[in-house]
Coordinates of C-alpha atoms in Angstrom, one line a residue:
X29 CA 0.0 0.0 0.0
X30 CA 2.6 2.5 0.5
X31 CA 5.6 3.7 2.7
X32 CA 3.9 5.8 6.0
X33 CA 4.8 9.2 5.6
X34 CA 3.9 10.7 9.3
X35 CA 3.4 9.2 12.7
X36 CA -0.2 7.7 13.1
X37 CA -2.8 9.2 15.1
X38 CA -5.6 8.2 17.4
X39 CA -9.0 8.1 16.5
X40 CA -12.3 8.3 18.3
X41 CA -14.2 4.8 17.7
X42 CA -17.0 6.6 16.0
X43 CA -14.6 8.1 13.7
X44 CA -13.0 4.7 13.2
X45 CA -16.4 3.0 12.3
X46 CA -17.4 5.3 9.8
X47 CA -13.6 5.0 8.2
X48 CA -13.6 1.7 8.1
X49 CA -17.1 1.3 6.4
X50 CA -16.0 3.7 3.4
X51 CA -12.3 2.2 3.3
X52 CA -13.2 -1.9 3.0
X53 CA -10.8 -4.4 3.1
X54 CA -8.0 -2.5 1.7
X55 CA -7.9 -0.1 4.9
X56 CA -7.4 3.0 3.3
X57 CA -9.0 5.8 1.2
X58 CA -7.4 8.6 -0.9
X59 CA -7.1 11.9 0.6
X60 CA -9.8 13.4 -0.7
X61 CA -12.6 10.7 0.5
X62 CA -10.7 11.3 3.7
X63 CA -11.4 15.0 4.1
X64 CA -15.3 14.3 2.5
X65 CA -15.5 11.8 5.8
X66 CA -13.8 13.8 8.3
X67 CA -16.3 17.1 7.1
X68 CA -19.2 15.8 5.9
X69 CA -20.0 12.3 7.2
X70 CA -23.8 12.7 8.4
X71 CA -22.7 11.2 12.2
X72 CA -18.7 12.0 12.6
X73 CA -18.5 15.1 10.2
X74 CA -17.1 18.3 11.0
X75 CA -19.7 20.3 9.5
X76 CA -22.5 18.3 10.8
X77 CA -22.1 18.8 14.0
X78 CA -24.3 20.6 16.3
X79 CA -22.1 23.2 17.2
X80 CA -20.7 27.1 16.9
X81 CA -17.5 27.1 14.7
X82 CA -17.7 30.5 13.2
X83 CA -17.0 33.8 15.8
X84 CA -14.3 34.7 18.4
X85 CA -16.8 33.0 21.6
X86 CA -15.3 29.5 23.7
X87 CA -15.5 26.7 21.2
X88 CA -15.2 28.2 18.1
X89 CA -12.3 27.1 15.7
X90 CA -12.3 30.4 13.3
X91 CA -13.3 33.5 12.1
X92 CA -14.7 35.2 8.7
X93 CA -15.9 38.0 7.5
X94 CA -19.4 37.3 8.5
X95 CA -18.1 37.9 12.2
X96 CA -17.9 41.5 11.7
X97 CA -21.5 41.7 11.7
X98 CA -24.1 43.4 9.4
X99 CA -21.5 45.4 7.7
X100 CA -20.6 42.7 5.7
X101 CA -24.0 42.2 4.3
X102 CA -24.0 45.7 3.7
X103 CA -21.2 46.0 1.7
X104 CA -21.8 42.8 -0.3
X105 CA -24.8 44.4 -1.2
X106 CA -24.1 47.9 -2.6
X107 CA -21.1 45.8 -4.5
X108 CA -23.9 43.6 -6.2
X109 CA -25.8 46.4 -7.1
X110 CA -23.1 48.2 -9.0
X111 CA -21.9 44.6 -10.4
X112 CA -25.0 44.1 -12.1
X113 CA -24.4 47.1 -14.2
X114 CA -27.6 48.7 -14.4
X115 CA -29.6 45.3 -14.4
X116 CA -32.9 45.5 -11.2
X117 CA -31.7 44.6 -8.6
X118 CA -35.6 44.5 -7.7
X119 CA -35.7 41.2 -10.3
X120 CA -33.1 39.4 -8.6
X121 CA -33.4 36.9 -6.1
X122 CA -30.3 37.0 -3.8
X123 CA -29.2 33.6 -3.2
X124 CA -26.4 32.5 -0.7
X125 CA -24.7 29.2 -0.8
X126 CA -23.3 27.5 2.4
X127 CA -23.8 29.8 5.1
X128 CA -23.9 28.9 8.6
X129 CA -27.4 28.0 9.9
X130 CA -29.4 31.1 10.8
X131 CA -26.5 33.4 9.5
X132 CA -27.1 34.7 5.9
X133 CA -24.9 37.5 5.3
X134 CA -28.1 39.8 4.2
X135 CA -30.4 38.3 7.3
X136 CA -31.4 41.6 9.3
X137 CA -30.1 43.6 6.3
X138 CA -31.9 46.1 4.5
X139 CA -31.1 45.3 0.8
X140 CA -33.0 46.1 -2.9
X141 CA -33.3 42.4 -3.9
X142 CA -36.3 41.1 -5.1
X143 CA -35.9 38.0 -2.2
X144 CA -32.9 36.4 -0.2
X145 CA -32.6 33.1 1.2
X146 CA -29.6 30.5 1.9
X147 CA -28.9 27.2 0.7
X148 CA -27.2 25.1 3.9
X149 CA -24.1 22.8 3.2
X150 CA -25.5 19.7 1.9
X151 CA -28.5 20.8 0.4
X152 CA -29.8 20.9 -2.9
X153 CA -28.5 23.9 -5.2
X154 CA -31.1 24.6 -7.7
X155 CA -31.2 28.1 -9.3
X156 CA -33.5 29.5 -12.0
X157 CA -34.0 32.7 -13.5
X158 CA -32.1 36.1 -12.2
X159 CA -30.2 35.2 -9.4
X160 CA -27.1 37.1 -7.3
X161 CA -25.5 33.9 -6.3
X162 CA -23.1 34.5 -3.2
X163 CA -21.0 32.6 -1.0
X164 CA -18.6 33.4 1.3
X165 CA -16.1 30.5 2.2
X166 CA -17.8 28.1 0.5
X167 CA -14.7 26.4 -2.0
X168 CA -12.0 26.1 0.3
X169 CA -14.1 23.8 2.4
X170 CA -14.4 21.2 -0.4
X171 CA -12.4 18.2 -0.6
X172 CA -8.9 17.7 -2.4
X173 CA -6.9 15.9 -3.8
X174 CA -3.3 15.4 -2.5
X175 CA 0.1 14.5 -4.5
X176 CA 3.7 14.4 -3.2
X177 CA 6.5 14.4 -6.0
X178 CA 9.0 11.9 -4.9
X179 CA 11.8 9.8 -7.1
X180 CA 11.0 11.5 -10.5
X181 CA 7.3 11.2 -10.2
X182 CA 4.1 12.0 -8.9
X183 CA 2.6 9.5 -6.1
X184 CA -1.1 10.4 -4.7
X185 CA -1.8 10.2 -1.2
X186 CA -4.2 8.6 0.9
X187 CA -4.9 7.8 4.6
X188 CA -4.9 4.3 5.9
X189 CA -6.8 3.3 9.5
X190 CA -4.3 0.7 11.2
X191 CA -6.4 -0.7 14.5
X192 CA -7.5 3.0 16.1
X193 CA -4.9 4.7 14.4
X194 CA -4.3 7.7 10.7
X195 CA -1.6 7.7 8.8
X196 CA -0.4 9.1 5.4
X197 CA 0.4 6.8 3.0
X198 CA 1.3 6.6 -0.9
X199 CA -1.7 5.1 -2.7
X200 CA -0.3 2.2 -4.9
X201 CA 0.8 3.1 -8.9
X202 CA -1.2 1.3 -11.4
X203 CA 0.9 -0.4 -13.9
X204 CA 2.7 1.6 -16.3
X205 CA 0.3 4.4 -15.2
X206 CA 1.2 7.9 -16.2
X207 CA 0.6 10.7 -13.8
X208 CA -2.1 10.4 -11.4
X209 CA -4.0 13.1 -12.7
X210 CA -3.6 15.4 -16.2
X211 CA -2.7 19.1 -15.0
X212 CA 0.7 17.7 -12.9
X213 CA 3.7 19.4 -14.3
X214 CA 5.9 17.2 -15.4
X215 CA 8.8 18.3 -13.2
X216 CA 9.4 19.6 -9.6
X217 CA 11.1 19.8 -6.9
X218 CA 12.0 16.2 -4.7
X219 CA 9.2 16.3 -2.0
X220 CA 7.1 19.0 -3.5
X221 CA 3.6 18.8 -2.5
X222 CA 0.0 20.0 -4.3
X223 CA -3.3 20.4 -2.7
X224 CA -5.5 19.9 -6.2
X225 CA -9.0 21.4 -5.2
X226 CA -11.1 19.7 -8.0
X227 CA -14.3 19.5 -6.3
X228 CA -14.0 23.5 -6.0
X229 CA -13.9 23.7 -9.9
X230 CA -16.8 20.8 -10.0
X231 CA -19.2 22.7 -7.7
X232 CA -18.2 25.9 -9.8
X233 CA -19.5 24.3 -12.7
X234 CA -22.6 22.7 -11.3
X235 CA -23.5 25.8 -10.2
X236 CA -23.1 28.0 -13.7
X237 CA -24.2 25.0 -15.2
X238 CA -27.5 25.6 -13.8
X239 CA -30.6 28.1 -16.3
X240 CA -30.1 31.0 -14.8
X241 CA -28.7 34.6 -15.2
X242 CA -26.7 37.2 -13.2
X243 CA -24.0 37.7 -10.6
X244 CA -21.7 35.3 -9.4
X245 CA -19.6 36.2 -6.6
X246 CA -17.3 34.2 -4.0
X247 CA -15.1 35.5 -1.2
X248 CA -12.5 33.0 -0.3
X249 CA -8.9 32.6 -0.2
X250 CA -6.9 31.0 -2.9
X251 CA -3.7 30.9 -5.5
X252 CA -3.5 31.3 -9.0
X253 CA -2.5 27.9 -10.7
X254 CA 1.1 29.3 -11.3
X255 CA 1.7 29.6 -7.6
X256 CA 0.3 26.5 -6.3
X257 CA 2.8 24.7 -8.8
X258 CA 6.1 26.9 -8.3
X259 CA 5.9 28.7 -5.1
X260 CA 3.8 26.7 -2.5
X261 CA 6.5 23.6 -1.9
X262 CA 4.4 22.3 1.1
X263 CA 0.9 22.5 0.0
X264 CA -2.4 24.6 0.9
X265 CA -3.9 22.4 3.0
X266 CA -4.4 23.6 6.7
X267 CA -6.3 22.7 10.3
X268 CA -8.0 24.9 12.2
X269 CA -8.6 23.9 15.4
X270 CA -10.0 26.6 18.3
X271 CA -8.8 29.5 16.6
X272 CA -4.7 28.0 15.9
X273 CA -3.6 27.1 12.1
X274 CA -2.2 23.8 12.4
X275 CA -0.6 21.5 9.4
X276 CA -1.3 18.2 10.6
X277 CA -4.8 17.1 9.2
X278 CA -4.9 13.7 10.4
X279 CA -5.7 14.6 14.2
X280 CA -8.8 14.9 15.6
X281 CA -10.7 14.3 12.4
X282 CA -14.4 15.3 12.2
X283 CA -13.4 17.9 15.2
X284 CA -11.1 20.2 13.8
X285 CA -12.0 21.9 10.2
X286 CA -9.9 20.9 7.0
X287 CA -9.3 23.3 4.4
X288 CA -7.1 24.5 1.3
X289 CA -6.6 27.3 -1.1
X290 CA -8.8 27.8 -4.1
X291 CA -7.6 27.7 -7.5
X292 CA -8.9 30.3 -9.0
X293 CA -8.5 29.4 -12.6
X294 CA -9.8 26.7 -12.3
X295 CA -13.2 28.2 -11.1
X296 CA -12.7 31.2 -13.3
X297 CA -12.6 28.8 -15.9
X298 CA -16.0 26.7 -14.9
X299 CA -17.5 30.2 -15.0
X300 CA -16.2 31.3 -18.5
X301 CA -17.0 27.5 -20.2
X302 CA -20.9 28.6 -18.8
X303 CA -21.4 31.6 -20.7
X304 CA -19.7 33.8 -18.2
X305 CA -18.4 36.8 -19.3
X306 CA -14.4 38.0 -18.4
X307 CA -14.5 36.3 -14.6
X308 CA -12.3 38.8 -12.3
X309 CA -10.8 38.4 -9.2
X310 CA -9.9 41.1 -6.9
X311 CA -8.8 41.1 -3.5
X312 CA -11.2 41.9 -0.8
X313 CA -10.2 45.2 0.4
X314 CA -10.2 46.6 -3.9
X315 CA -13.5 44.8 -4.2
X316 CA -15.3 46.9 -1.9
X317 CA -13.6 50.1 -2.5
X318 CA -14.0 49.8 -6.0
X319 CA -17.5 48.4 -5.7
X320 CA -19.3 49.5 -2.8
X321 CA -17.7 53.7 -2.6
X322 CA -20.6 55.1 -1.8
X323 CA -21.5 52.6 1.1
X324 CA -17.9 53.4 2.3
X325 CA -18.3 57.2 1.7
X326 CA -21.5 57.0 3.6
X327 CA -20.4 55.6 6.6
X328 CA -17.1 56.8 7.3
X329 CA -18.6 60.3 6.9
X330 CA -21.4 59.3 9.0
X331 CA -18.9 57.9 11.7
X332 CA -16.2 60.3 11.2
X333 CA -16.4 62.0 14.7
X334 CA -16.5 58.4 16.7
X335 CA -15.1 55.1 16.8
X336 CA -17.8 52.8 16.0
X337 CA -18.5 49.3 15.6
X338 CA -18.9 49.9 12.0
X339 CA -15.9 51.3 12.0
X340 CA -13.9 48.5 13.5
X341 CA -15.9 46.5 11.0
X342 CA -14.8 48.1 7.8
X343 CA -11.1 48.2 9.7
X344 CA -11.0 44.6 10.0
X345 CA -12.7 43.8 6.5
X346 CA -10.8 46.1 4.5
X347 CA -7.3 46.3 6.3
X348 CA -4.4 43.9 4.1
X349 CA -3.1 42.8 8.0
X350 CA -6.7 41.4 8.6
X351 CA -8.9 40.0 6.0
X352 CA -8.6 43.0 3.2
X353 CA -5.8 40.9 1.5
X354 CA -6.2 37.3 2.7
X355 CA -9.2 36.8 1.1
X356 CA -10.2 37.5 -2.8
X357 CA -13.6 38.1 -4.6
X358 CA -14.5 36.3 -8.0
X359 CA -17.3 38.0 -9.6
X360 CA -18.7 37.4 -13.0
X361 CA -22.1 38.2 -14.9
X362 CA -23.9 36.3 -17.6

């Protein structure tokens, strides 16, 4: 099956149950049905549990944008507007993929949209007719694949249960295979490892796929193709666990969230083979000053005498040391 690349880890008996079940008698799964178990397993999942993992309170694992409160909303709203480049926004229903229970980015919000609702992780997606499709962290919480470059070639990784025990291991070659998937460059570095985020790019296209017309837009965090090949050596992929960044994603599986960076060619790509037309991505903090400059001129005019919470809002949102230049925007029309 494969040399074991890291020390093995402990797993709760549930977890091991539900591992075991998907892995069979071979005892291991690649990386990518690994993370799918570990956050989306109906019992053991990360994201099905009943519990807070989004906010700065005891118990949470991580923050977003939609921590700063309403302002978000706000903002994501006067940016549609403009985006839809003198289409109603009165004819558009405002739809938000993957939100937190109870915590749509527009819920409380005043906005100009002819409806808004959200569509929970695991839940059907269907979209017809105008539509400002949102989401807000949504991609990087997909699964991926995972490949380590090692004697000349490329050798996909999986995770293998060994009695109550994870461990990374090098799924077997297939006879006189070629690489394990198309877009590997052909050469690297000796131990160079990439995080490939397909099912980002498939949910991409499921969703453009889909009759309708509008605004797409995603905040998240991600690389261009280019620099996940040359200039990330270790990977994307990351563990959040009560508010630390940690790299080993084999402890504590279905309790601490998985993640990794977007490609965003890839997805700008989905969107263009749709009908999509010229995809951009922009970091946060241009998006909304480019966007949403009257929202902005509004309130800091409106707030200029005091230090409000708005304030601290926008600071955190819009500053490169917070989440201004961490996180990116795709937006397209069609």
């Amino acid at each position: 099956m494969g040399s074991s690349l890291e020390t093995s880890r402990r797993v709760d008996p549930d977890f091991a149950v539900a591992f075991a079940a998907r892995a069979g008698a071979g005892g291991a799964i690649p990386f990518a049905a690994f993370v799918e178990l570990a956050l989306y397993h109906p019992v053991v999942g990360y994201y099905r549990r009943r519990q807070t993992r989004v906010g700065y309170g005891a118990g949470t694992d991580f923050f977003t944008a939609t921590t700063s409160g309403p302002v978000f909303g706000e903002l994501v709203c006067a940016a549609c507007v403009k985006l839809l480049r003198g289409r109603n926004p009165a004819e558009h229903r405002f739809v938000e993929i993957g939100a937190e229970p109870g915590a749509g980015i527009v819920q409380g919000v005043a906005h100009p949209f002819a409806s808004a609702h959200s569509i929970g992780i695991g839940e059907p997606i269907e979209l017809t007719g105008p539509c400002i499709v949102f989401s807000n962290e949504l991609f990087d919480a997909r699964p991926f694949r995972r490949f380590r470059f090692r004697s000349g070639a490329w050798r996909e990784l999986g995770v293998r249960l060994r009695e109550d025990s994870l461990e990374e291991i090098e799924l077997p070659l297939a006879p006189a295979s070629g690489p394990p998937a198309p877009y590997l460059p052909a050469e690297t570095a000796e131990g160079y490892v990439i995080d490939a985020p397909e099912e980002a790019a498939d949910l991409a296209a499921s969703i453009a796929r889909q009759a309708w017309s509008g605004l797409f837009v995603a905040c998240d965090y991600g690389k261009s193709w280019q620099e996940i090949v040359e200039a990330l050596p270790f990977g994307t992929a990351r563990a959040y666990f009560r508010h630390s960044q940690g790299n080993d994603l084999l402890t504590r599986p279905g309790q601490q969230d998985l993640t990794c960076h977007v490609c965003w060619d890839w997805l700008a790509d989905a969107l263009t083979r749709h009908g999509f037309e010229a995809p951009q991505i922009e970091r946060q903090e241009s998006f909304f000053i480019h966007h949403a400059e009257a929202y902005l001129s509004g309130a800091i005019a409106a707030d200029a005498a005091q230090f409000t919470r708005r304030k601290q809002s926008l600071f955190q949102l819009l500053h490169g040391a917070h989440l201004g230049q961490k996180f990116q925007v795709l937006h397209a029309l069609r």
